[in-house]
CSV table of C-alpha atoms and ligand atoms in Angstrom, one decimal:
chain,number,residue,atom,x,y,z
A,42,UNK,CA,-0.6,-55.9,-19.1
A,43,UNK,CA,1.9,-57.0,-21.7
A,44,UNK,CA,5.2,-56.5,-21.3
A,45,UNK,CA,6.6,-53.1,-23.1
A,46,UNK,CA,9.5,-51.4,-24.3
A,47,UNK,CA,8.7,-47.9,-23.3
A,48,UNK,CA,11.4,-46.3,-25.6
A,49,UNK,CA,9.7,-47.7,-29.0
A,50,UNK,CA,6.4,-46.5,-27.8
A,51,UNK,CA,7.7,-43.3,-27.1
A,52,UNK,CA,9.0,-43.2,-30.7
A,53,UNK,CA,5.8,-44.6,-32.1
A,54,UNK,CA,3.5,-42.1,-30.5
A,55,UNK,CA,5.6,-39.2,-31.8
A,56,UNK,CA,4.8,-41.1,-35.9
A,57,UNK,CA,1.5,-41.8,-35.0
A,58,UNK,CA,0.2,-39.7,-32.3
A,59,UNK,CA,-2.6,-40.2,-29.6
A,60,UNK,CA,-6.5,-40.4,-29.3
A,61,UNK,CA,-8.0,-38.6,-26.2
A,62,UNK,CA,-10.7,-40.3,-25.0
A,63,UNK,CA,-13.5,-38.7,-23.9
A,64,UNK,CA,-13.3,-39.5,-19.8
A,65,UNK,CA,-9.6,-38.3,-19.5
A,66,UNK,CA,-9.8,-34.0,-18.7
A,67,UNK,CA,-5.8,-33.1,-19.1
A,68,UNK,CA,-6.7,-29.5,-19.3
A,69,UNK,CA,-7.9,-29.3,-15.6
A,70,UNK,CA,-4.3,-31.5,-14.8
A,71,UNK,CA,-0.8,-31.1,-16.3
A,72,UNK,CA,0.2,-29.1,-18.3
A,73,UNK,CA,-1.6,-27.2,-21.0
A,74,UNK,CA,-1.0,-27.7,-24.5
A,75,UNK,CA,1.2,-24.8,-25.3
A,76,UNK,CA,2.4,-24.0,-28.8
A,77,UNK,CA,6.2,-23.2,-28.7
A,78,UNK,CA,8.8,-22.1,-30.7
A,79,UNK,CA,9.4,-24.6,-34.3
A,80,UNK,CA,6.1,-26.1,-32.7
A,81,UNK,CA,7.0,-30.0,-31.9
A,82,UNK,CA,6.5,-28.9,-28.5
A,83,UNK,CA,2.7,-28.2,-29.0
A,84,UNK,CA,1.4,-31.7,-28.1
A,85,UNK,CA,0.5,-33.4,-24.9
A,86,UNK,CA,3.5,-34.0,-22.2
A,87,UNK,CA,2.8,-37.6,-21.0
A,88,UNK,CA,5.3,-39.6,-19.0
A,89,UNK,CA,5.7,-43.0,-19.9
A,90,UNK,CA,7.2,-45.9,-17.8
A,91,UNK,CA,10.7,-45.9,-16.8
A,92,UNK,CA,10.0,-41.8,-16.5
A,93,UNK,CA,10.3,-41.6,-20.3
A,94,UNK,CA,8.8,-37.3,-21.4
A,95,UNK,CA,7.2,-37.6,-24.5
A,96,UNK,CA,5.0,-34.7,-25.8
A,97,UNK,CA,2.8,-36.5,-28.1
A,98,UNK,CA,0.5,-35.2,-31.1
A,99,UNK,CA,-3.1,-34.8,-30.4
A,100,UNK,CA,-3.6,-32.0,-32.7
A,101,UNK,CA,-2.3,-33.1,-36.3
A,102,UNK,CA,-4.7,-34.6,-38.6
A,103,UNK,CA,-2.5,-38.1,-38.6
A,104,UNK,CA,-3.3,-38.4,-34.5
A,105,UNK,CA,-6.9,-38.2,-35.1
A,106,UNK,CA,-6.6,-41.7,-37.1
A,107,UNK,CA,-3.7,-43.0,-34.1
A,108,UNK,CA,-4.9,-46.5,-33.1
A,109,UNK,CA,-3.5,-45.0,-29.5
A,110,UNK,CA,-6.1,-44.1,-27.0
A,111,UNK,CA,-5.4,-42.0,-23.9
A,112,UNK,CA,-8.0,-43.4,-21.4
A,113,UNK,CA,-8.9,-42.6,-17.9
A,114,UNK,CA,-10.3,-44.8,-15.1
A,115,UNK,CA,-9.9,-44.8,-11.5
A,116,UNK,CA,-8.0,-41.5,-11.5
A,117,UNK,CA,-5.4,-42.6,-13.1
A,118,UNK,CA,-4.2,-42.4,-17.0
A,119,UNK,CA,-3.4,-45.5,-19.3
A,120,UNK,CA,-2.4,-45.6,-23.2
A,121,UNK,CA,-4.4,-48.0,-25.0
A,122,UNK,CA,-3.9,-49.4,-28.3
A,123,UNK,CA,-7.3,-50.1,-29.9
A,124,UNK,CA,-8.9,-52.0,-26.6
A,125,UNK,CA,-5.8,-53.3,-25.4
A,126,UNK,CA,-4.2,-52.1,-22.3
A,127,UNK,CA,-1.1,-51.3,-22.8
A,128,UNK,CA,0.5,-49.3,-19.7
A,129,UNK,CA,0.2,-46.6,-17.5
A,130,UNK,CA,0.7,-43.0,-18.1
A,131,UNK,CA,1.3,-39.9,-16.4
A,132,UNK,CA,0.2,-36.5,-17.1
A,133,UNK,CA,3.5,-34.1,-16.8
A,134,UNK,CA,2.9,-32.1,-13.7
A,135,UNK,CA,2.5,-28.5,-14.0
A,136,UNK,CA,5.1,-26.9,-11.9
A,137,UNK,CA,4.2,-24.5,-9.3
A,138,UNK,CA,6.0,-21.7,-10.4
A,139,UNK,CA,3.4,-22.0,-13.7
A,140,UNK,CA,1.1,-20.1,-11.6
A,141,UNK,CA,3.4,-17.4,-10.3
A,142,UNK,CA,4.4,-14.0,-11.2
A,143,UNK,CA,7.8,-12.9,-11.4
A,144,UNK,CA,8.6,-9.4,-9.1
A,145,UNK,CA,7.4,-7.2,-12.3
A,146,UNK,CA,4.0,-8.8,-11.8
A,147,UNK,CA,4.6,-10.8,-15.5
A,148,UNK,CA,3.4,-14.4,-15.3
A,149,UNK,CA,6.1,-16.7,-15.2
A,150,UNK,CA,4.7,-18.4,-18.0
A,151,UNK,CA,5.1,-15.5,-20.4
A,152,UNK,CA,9.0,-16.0,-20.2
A,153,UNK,CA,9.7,-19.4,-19.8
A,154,UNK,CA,8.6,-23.3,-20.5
A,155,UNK,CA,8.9,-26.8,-19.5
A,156,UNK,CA,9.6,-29.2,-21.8
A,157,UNK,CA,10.2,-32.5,-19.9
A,158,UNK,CA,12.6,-31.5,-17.6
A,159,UNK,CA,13.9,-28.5,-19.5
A,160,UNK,CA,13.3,-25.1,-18.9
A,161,UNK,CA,12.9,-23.3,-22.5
A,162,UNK,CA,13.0,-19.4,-23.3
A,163,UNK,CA,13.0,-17.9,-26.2
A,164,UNK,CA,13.7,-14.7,-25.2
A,165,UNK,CA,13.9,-12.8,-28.6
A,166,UNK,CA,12.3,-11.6,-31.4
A,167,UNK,CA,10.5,-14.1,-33.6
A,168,UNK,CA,13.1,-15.2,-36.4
A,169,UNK,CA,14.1,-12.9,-38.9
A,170,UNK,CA,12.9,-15.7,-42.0
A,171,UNK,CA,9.6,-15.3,-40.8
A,172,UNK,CA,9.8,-11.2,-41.4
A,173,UNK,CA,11.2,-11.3,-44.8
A,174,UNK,CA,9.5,-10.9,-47.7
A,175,UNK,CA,8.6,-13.3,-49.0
A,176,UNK,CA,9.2,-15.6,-46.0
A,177,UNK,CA,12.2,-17.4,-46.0
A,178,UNK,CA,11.0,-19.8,-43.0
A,179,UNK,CA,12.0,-23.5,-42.2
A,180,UNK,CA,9.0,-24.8,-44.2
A,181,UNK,CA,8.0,-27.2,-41.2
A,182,UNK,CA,8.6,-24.7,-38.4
A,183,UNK,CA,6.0,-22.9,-36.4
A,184,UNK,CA,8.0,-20.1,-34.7
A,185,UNK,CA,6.8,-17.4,-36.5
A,186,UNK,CA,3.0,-18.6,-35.3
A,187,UNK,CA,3.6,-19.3,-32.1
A,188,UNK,CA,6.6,-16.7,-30.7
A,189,UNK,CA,3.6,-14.1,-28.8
A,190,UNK,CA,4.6,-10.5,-29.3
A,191,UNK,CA,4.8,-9.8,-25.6
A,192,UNK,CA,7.5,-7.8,-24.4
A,193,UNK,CA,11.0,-9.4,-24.5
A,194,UNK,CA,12.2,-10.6,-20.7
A,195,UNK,CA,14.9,-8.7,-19.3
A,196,UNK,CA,17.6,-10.8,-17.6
A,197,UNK,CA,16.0,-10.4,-14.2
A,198,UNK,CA,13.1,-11.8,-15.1
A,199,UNK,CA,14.4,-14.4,-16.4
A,200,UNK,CA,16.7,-15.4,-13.7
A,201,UNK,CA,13.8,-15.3,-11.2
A,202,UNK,CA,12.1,-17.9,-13.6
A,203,UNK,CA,15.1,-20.1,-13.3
A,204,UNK,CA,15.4,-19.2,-9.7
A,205,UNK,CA,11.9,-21.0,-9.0
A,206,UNK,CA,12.0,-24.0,-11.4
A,207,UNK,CA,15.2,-24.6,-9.6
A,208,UNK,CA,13.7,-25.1,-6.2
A,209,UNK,CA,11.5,-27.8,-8.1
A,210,UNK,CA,14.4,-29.4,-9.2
A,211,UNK,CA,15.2,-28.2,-12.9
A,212,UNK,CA,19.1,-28.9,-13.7
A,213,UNK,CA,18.9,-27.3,-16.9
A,214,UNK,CA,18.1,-24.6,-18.9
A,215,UNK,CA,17.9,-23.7,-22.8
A,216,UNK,CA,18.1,-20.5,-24.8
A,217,UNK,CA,16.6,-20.6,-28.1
A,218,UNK,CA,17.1,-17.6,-30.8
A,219,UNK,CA,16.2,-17.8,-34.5
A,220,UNK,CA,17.5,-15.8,-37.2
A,221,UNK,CA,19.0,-12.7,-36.4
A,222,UNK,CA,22.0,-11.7,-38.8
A,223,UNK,CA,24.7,-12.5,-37.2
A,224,UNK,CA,23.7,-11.1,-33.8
A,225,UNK,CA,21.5,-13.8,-32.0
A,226,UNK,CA,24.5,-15.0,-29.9
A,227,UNK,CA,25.1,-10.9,-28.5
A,228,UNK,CA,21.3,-11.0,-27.8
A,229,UNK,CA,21.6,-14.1,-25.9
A,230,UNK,CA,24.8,-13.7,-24.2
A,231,UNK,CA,23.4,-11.4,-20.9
A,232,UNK,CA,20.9,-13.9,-20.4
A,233,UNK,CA,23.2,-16.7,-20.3
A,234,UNK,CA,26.0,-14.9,-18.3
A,235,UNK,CA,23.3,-13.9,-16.1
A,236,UNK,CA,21.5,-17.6,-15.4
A,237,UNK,CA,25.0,-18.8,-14.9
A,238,UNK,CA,26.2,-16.7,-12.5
A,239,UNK,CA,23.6,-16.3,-10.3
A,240,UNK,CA,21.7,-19.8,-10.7
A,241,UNK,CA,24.6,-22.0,-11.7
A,242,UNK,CA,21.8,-23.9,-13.6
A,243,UNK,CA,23.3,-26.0,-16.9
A,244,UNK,CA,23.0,-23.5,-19.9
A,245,UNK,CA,22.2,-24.7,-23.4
A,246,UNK,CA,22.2,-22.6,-26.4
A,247,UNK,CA,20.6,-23.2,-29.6
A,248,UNK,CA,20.6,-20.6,-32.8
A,249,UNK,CA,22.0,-20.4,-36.1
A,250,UNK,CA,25.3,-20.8,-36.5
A,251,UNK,CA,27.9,-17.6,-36.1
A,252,UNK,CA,30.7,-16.9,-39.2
A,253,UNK,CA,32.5,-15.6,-36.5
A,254,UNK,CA,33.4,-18.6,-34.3
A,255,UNK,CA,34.9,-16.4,-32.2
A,256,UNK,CA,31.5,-15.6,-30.3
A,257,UNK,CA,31.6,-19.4,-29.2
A,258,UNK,CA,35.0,-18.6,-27.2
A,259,UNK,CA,32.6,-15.8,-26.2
A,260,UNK,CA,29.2,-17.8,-24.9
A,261,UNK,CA,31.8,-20.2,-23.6
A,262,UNK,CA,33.5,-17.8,-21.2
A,263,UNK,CA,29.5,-16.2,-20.5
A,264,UNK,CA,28.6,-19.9,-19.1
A,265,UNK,CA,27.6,-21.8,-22.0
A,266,UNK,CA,27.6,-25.5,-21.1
A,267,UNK,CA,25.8,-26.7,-24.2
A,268,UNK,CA,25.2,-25.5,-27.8
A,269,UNK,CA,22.8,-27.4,-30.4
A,270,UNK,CA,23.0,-26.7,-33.8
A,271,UNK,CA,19.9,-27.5,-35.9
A,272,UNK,CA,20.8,-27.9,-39.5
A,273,UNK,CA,18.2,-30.4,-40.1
A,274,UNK,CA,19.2,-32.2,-43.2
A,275,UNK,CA,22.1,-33.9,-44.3
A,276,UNK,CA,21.0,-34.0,-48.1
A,277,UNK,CA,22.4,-30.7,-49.8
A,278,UNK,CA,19.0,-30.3,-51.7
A,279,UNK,CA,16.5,-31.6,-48.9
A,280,UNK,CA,18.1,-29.0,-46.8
A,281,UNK,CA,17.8,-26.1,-50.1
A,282,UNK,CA,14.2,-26.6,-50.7
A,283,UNK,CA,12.7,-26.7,-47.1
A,284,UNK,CA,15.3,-24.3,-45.8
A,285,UNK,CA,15.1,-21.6,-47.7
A,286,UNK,CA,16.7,-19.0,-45.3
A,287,UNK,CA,19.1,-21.2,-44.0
A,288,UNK,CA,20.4,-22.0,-47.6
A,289,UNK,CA,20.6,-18.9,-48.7
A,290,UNK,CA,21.8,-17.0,-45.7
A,291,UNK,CA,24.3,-19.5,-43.8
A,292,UNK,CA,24.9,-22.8,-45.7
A,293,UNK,CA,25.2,-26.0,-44.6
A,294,UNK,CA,29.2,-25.6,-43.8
A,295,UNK,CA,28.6,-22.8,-41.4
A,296,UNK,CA,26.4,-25.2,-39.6
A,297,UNK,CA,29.4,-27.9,-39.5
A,298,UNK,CA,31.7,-25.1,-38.9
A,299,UNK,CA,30.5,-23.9,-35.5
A,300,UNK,CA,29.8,-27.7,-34.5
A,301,UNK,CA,33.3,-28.7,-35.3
A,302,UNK,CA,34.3,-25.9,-33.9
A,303,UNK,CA,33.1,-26.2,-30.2
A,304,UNK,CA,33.5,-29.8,-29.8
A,305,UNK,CA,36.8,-29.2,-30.6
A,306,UNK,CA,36.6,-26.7,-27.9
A,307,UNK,CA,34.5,-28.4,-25.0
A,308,UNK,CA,35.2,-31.7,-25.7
A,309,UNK,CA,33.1,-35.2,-26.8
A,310,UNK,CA,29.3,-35.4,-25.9
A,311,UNK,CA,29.0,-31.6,-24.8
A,312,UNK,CA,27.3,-30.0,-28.1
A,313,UNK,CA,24.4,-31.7,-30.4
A,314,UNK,CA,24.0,-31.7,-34.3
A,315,UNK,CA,20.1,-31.4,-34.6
A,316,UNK,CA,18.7,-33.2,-37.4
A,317,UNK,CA,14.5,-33.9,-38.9
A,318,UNK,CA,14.0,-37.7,-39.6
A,319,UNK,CA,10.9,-38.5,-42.3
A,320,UNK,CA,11.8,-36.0,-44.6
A,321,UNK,CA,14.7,-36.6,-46.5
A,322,UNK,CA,15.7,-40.6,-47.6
A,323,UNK,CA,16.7,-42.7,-44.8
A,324,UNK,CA,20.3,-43.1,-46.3
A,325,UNK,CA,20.8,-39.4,-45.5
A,326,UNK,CA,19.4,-39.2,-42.1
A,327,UNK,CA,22.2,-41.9,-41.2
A,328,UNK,CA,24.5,-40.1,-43.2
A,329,UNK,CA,24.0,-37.1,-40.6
A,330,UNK,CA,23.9,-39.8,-37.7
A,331,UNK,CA,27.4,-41.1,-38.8
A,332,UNK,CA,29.0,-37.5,-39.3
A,333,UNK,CA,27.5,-35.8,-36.4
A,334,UNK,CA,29.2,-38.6,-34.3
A,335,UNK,CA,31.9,-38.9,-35.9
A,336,UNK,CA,33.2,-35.5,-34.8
A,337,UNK,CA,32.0,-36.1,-31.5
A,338,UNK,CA,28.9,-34.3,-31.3
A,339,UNK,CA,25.6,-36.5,-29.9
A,340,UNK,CA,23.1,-36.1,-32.4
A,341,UNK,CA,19.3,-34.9,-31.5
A,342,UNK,CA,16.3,-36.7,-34.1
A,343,UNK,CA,13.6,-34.9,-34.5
A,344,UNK,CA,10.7,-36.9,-35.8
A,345,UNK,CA,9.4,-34.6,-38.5
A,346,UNK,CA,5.6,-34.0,-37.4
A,347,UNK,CA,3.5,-31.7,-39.7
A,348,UNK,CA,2.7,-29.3,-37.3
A,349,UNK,CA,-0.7,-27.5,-37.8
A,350,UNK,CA,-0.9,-24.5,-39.6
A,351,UNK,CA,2.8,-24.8,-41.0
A,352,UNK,CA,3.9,-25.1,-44.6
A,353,UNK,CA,4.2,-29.2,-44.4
A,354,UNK,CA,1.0,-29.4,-42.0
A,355,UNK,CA,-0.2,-31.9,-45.3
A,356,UNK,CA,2.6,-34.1,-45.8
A,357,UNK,CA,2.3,-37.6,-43.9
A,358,UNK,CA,4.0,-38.3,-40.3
A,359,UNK,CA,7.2,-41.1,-41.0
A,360,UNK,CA,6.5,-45.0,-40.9
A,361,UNK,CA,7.1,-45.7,-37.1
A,362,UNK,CA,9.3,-48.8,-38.6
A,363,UNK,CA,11.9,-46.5,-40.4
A,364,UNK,CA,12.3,-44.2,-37.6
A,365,UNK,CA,12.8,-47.6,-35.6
A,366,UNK,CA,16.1,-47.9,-38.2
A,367,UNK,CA,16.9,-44.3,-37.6
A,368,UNK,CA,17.1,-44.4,-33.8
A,369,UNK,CA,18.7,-47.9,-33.7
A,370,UNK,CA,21.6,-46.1,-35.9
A,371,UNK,CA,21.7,-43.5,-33.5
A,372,UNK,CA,22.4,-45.9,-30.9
A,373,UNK,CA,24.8,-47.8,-32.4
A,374,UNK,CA,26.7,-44.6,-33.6
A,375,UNK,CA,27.2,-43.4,-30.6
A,376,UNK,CA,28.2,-46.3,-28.6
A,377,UNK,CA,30.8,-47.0,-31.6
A,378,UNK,CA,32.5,-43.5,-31.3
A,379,UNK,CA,32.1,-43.6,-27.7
A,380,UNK,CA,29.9,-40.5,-27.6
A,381,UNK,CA,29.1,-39.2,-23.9
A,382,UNK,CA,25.2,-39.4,-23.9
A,383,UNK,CA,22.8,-39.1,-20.7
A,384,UNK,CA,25.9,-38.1,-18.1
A,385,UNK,CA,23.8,-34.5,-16.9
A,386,UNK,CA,21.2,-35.0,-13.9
A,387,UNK,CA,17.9,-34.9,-14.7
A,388,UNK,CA,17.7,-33.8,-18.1
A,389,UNK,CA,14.6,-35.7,-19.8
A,390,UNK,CA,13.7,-34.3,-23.1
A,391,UNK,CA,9.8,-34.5,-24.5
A,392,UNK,CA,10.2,-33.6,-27.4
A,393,UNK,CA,12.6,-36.3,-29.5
A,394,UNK,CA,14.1,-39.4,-28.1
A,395,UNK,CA,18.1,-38.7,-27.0
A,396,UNK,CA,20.9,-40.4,-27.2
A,397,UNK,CA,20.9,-42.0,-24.0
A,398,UNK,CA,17.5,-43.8,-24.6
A,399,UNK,CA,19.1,-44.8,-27.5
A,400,UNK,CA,19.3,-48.3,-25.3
A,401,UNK,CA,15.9,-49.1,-26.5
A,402,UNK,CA,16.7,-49.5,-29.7
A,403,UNK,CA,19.6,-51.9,-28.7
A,404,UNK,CA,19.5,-55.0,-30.9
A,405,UNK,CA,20.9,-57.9,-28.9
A,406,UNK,CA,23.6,-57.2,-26.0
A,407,UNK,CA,26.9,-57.3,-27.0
A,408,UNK,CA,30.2,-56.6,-25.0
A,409,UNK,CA,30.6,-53.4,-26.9
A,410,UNK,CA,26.9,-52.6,-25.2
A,411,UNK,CA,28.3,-53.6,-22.1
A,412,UNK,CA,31.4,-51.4,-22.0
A,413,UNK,CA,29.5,-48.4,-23.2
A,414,UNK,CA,27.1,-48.8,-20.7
A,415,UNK,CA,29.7,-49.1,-18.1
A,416,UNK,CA,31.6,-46.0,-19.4
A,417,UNK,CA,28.2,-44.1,-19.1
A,418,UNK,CA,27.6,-45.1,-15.4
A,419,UNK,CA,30.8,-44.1,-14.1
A,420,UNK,CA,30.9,-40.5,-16.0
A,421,UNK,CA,27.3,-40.0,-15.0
A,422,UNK,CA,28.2,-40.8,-11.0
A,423,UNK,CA,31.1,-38.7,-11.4
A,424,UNK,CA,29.5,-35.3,-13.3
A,425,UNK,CA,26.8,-35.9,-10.7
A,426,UNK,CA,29.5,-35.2,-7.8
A,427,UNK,CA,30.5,-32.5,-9.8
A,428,UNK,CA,27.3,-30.7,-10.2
A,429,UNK,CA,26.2,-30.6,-6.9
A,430,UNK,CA,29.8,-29.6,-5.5
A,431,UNK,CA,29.4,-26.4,-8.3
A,432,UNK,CA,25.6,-25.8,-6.8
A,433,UNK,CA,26.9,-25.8,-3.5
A,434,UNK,CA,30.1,-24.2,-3.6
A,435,UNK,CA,29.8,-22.3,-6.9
B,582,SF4,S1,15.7,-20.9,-38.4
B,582,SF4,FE1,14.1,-22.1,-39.4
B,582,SF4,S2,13.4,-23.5,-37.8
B,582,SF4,FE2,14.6,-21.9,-36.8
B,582,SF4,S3,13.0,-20.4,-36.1
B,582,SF4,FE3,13.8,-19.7,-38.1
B,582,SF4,S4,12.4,-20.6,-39.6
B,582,SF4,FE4,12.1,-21.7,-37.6
C-alpha cells in the first residue's frame, strides 16, 4: 500500500465523495446514514488512518462519478482509488446507547447524534427561515428537511443521553438552534445548564448570533464551554444572496459581534467562526481565515457539498486542489496567531477537517511548525489534567 497522508484524503473525499461497492453492507454495521440538521452530516462515517472521522458523501450526484471505492474483503473495509489500494478504513461504530431508550421509553436516537466523536442535539424547533413565507433558508442547508417533528426533548432526556454516551467515552457535547428571533439562546440555556451540571460533559453552542451580547455572559455562567458561530461567507454579497435570512434578519456584523465578543470573554482558541469553502472566490474564504484568526477565534471550513434535495443540490462540489489552498491557509493562520487548536480530549469531528489537523496541510517544517506544535502538546497534557480532575471532583 502506498504511503498516504490521511488528512488530504479526508479533504478529498469530502470534494469528491465515495463509491460503495457492491460487497461492503454498512447498513448491517456502523452507523446508519442519518440526515441531520444543515445536512453535511448525512453521508457515511468512515474512520480513516491515524483515527481521522470523516462522513463522506455517497448520496450526492458528484459521489456517484468519485473515482473512490469503498470495498470489502476479508471482513475488513479499504478505500480504493480506481483499482488501487489505497488504505484501510473503518466503519464508525454505532454506540450502544443507539439502541436504548431513555426512562420515558423515547429512543435515544430521537434526541441525540454522533458525529465523530460529538454528541449533537438539536433540541428545537426547525429554524424559523424555513417557516417564513416565502422561505428565507440558508440556500444550501437541509434543516428544514431533515429536523423530524417529534416532540422536543425535555432536559431529562437529554441529560440521560449524555449520561450514556459518556460511559462510552464522549467528552463533548453540542447544542444546535436555528433561527428563532432573538430567543434561541433562552431555549437552549436549560439544556446546557442542565448537561453541565449534572454530566460535566464540554458544552458547545452553535445558533445565530444574539443583539444582546449580554446572553453570552448568560450561556457562559449556564456552562457554555464553546460557542460556534456560522456566518458562512466572508464576501458581503456571497453571504446576501445564499443567506437570505441571515442578511436580512442579523447581518454580517452581528455575526462578528458575538464572536468578538466571547473570545474577548473566554479567551484564544475557545469559540469558532464557521465558514463554507467552494462557494464564494478563494480570496474571500482566506479573507475569513485571516479575520476569524486574527481575533482569536479557530476557524471551522466547511466544504460546501450540495446536499440532496437543497436549493444548491445542482451546483458542482469544489476542486479538491483549491480546498487543498484553503486548508493549508487555515493551518498557517493559526499557527501564525498562535491559535489554541486540538487541546480538548477526544473531540474528532466528521464533518469538516479542524484546525488541529491542519498539520496535514503543513508545507515543509519550519521552526515556527515546531514551536506551535510544542505549544499545542503542553496545553493539551495540561487541559487533559484538568478535565479529568473537573470529572472527578466536579
Ligand atoms: S440559519 Fe440557515 S443554515 Fe442555519 S438552520 Fe437556518 S437556514 Fe439552515
Amino acid at each position: 500500500m502506498a504511503q498516504l497522508n490521511p488528512g488530504k484524503l479526508k479533504l478529498e473525499l469530502f470534494c469528491k465523495g465515495i463509491r460503495i461497492d457492491e460487497s461492503c453492507h454498512p447498513e448491517n454495521e456502523g452507523r446508519a446514514l442519518t440526515k441531520i440538521r444543515a445536512g453535511l452530516g448525512s453521508g457515511l462515517e468512515l474512520i480513516l488512518p491515524d483515527d481521522l472521522y470523516c462522513n463522506v458523501p455517497v448520496l450526492e450526484s458528484f459521489a456517484k462519478d468519485s473515482p473512490f471505492r469503498l470495498v470489502a474483503e476479508d471482513g475488513a473495509y479499504y478505500v480504493n482509488r480506481g483499482e488501487e489500494r489505497l488504505c484501510r478504513a473503518r466503519l464508525a461504530e454505532k454506540p450502544r446507547w443507539y439502541d436504548a431508550r431513555t426512562s420515558t421509553g423515547r429512543p435515544m436516537t430521537e434526541i441525540g447524534s454522533m458525529q465523530g466523536t460529538t454528541l449533537a442535539f438539536y433540541p428545537t424547533e426547525v429554524c424559523g427561515f424555513w417557516k417564513m413565507e416565502p422561505r428565507m433558508n440558508c440556500r444550501f442547508c437541509a434543516t428544514g428537511l431533515n429536523v423530524s417533528d417529534a416532540a422536543l426533548p425535555t432536559v431529562d432526556e437529554v441529560v440521560e443521553v449524555c449520561r450514556a454516551a459518556r460511559r462510552e467515552g464522549t467528552t463533548f457535547c453540542h447544542f444546535n438552534a436555528g433561527y428563532m428571533g432573538g430567543s434561541s439562546l433562552d431555549v437552549l440555556k436549560p439544556y446546557v445548564e442542565g448537561v453541565k451540571k449534572r454530566t460535566r460533559l464540554l458544552v458547545g453552542v452553535q445558533a445565530p448570533p444574539q443583539k444582546d451580547l449580554s446572553k453570552y455572559d448568560m450561556m457562559i455562567d449556564a456552562g457554555a464551554d464553546h460557542f460556534s458561530f456560522c456566518y458562512e461567507f466572508h464576501n458581503p454579497e456571497v453571504f446576501a444572496r445564499v443567506c437570505p435570512g441571515k442578511q436580512k434578519y442579523l447581518g454580517q456584523k452581528a455575526f462578528f459581534d458575538a464572536l468578538e465578543y466571547t473570545t474577548e470573554k473566554m479567551g484564544k482558541g475557545r469559540n469558532s467562526g464557521e465558514i463554507i469553502a467552494g462557494v464564494e472566490p478563494l480570496e474571500d474564504t482566506f479573507n475569513a481565515v485571516d479575520y476569524i484568526t486574527g481575533v482569536g477565534a479557530f476557524p471551522t471550513i466547511c466544504v460546501f457539498r450540495p446536499v440532496v434535495g437543497t436549493d444548491m443540490e445542482n451546483e458542482p462540489s469544489p476542486k479538491y486542489e483549491d480546498m487543498l489552498r484553503v486548508y493549508r491557509r487555515m493551518y498557517e493562520a493559526c499557527r501564525d496567531n498562535s491559535v489554541p487548536t486540538g487541546i480538548a480530549p477526544n473531540i474528532k469531528t466528521s464533518l469538516v477537517v479542524l484546525p488541529y489537523e491542519g498539520r496535514y496541510f503543513r508545507d515543509g517544517y519550519s521552526g515556527a511548525d515546531a514551536a506551535y506544535a510544542l505549544k499545542l502538546g503542553i496545553l493539551r497534557r495540561a487541559f487533559r489534567v484538568l478535565y479529568r480532575a473537573k470529572l472527578m471532583f466536579g
